[in-house]
Coordinates of C-alpha atoms in Angstrom, one line a residue:
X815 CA -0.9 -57.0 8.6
X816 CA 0.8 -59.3 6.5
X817 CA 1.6 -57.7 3.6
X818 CA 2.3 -54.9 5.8
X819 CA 5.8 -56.8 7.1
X820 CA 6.3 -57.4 3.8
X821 CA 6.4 -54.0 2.7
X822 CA 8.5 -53.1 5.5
X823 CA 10.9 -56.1 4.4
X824 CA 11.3 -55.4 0.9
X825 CA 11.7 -51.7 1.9
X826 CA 14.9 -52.4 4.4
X827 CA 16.2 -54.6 1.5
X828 CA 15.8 -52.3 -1.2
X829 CA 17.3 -49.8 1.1
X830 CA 20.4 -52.1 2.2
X831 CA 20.6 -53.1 -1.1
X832 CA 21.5 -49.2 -2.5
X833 CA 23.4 -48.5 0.5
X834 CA 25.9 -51.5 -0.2
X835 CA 26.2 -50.6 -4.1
X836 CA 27.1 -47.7 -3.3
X837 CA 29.8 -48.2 -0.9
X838 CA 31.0 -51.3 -2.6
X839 CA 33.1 -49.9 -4.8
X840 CA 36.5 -47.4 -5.3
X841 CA 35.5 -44.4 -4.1
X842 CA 37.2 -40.7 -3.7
X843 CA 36.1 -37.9 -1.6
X844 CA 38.1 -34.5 -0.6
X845 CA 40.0 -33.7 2.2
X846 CA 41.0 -29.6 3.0
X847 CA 43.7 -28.5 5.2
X848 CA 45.1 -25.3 4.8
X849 CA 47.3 -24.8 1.8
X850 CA 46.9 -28.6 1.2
X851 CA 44.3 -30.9 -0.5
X852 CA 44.4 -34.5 -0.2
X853 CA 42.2 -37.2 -2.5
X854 CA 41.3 -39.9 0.0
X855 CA 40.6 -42.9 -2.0
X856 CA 38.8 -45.9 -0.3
X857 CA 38.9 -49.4 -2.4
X858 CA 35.6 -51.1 -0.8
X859 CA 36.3 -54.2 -2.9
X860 CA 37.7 -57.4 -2.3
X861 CA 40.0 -57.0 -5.3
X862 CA 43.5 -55.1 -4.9
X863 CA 43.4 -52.4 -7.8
X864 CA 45.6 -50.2 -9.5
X865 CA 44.8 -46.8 -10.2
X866 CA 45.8 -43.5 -11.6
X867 CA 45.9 -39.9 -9.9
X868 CA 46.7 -36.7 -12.2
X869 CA 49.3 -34.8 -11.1
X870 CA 47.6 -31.7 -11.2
X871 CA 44.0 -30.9 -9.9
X872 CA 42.3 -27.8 -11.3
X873 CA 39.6 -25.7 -9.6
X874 CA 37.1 -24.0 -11.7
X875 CA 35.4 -20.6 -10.7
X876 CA 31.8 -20.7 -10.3
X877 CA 31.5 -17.3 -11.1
X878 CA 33.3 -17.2 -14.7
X879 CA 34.4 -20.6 -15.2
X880 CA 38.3 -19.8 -15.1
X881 CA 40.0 -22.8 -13.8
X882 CA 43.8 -22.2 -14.6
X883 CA 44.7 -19.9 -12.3
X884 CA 44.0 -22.1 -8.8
X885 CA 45.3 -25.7 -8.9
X886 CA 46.9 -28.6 -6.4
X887 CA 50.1 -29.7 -7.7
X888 CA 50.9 -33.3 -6.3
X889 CA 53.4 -33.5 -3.9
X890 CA 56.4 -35.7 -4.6
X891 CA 57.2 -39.8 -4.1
X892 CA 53.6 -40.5 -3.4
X893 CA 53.6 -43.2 -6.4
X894 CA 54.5 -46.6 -6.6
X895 CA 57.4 -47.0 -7.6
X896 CA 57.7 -49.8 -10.1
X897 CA 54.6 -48.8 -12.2
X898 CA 55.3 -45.2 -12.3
X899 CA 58.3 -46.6 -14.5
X900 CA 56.1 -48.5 -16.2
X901 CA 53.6 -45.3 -17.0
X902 CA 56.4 -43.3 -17.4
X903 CA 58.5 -45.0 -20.1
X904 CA 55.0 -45.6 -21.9
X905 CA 54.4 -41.7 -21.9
X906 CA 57.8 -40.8 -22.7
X907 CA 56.9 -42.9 -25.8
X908 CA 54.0 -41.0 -26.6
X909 CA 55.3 -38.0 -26.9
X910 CA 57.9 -39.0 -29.3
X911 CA 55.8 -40.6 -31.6
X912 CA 53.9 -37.1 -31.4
X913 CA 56.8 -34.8 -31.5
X914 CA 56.2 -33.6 -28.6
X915 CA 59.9 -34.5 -27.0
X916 CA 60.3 -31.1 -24.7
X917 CA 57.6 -32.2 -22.7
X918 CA 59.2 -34.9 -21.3
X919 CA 61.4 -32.5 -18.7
X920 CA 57.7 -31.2 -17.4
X921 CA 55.5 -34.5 -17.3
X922 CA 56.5 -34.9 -13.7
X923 CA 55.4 -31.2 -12.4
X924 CA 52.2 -30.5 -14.8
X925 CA 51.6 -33.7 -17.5
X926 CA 50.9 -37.2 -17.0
X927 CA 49.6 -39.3 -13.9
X928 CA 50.9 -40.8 -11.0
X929 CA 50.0 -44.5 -10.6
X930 CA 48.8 -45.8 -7.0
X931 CA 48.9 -49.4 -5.8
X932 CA 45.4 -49.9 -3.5
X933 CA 45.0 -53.1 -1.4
X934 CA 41.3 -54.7 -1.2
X935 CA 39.7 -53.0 1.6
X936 CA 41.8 -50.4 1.6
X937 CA 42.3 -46.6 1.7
X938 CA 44.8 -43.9 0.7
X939 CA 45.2 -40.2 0.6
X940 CA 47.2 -38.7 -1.6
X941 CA 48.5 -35.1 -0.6
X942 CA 48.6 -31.9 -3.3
X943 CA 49.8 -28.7 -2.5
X944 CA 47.2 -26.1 -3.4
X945 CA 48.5 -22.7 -5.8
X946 CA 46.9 -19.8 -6.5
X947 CA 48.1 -17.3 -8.9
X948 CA 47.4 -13.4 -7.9
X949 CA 45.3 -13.7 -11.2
X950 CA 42.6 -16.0 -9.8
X951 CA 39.5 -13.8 -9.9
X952 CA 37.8 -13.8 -5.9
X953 CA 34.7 -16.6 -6.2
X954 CA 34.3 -20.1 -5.3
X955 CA 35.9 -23.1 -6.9
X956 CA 35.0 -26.3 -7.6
X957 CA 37.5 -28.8 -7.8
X958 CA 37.4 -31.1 -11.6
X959 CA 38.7 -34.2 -11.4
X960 CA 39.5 -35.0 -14.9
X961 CA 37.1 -38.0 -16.2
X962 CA 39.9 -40.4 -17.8
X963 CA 37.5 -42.1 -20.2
X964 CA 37.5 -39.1 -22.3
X965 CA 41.3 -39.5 -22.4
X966 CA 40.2 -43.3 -23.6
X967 CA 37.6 -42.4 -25.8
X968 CA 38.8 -39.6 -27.4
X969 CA 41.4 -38.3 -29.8
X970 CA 43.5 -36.9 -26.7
X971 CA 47.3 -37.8 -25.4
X972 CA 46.6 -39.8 -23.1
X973 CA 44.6 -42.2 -25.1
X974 CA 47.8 -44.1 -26.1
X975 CA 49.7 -44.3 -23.1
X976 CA 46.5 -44.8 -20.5
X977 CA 45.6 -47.5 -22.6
X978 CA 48.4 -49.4 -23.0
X979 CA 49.1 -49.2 -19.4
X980 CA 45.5 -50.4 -18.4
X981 CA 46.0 -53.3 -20.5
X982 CA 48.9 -55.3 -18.5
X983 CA 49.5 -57.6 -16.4
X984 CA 48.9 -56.4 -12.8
X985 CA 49.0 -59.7 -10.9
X986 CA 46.5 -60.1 -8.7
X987 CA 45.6 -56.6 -8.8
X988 CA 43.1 -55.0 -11.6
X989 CA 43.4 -51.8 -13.0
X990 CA 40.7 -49.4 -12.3
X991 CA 40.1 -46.1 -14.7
X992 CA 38.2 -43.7 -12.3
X993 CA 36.7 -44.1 -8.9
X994 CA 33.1 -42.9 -7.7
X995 CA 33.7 -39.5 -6.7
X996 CA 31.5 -39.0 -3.8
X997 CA 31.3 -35.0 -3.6
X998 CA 33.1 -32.1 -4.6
X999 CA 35.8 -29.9 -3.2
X1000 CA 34.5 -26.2 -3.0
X1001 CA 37.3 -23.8 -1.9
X1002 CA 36.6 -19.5 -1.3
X1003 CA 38.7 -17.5 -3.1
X1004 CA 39.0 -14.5 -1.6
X1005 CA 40.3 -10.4 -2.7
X1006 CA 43.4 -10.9 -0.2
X1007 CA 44.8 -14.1 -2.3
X1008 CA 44.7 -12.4 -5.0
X1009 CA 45.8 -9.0 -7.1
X1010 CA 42.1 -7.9 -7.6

């Protein structure tokens, strides 16, 4: 009997245990409305955080793993304000040290991030418009939400700029590279949105 209440014990522990690692953290999961996806972000911590959102999410096709022809564009003055100059002037940077100057006009609409300020215990959604082109092939999509350490850990753009950003001084608030994404966005692409 005994070691019977103990295996029930250590069972609701482990259990409780898994449950509160998992929701102690920054999390995202997807909301769909319409023509209109919103990222709800939810910072279980006790720490405020700073985070980055991409300005566009793509959706990739299930069926032939064509992704640029549905998208969410992110709807405007979402960002905070004083670190989105921050980010901004640090990418501007970038792209002059790469050459890359005429991409400064579009870094707004289909480059770069927008930067979020998240208070502990906290959430926030943040709205996109959805787009799809009369190309998109009919199928289901899954939405990608671009994994920002290979933009750390790689030989890609936003390895400069991303980490010089993540490296200052936030205050009291720490700067967070990617939340636990807690399920995917599936949208159905059908014959009627699009010229198939």
């Amino acid at each position: 009997m005994r070691s019977k209440i103990i295996l029930v014990f250590f069972s609701f522990f482990l259990f409780f245990s898994c449950k509160k690692k998992k929701t102690d953290a920054f999390n995202l999961s997807y909301i769909r409305e319409n023509n209109n996806v919103m990222l709800n972000y939810e910072n279980n911590t006790n720490t405020d955080i700073v985070f980055l959102a991409p300005n566009v999410i793509e959706f990739e096709s299930l069926k032939n793993k064509d992704y640029q022809n549905v998208y969410g564009l992110i709807k405007p003055n979402q960002s905070d304000k004083y670190y989105q100059k921050i980010l901004d002037s640090l990418y501007n940077k970038t792209l002059i040290a790469e050459n890359k100057q005429d991409l400064i006009d579009l870094k707004r609409l289909y480059m770069s991030h927008s930067v979020f300020y998240l208070k502990k215990n906290g959430s926030l959604k943040v709205s996109y418009e959805l787009k799809i082109q009369r190309t998109a092939v009919p199928s289901k999509y899954k939405q990608i939400y671009y994994p920002y350490p290979r933009g750390i850990e790689e030989n890609y753009l936003e390895k400069d700029y991303i980490g010089k950003f993540s490296k200052l001084n936030f205050g009291k608030a720490k700067f967070v590279l990617q939340p636990v994404i807690e399920d995917s966005l599936f949208i159905n692409i059908s014959r009627k949105d699009t010229d198939y």
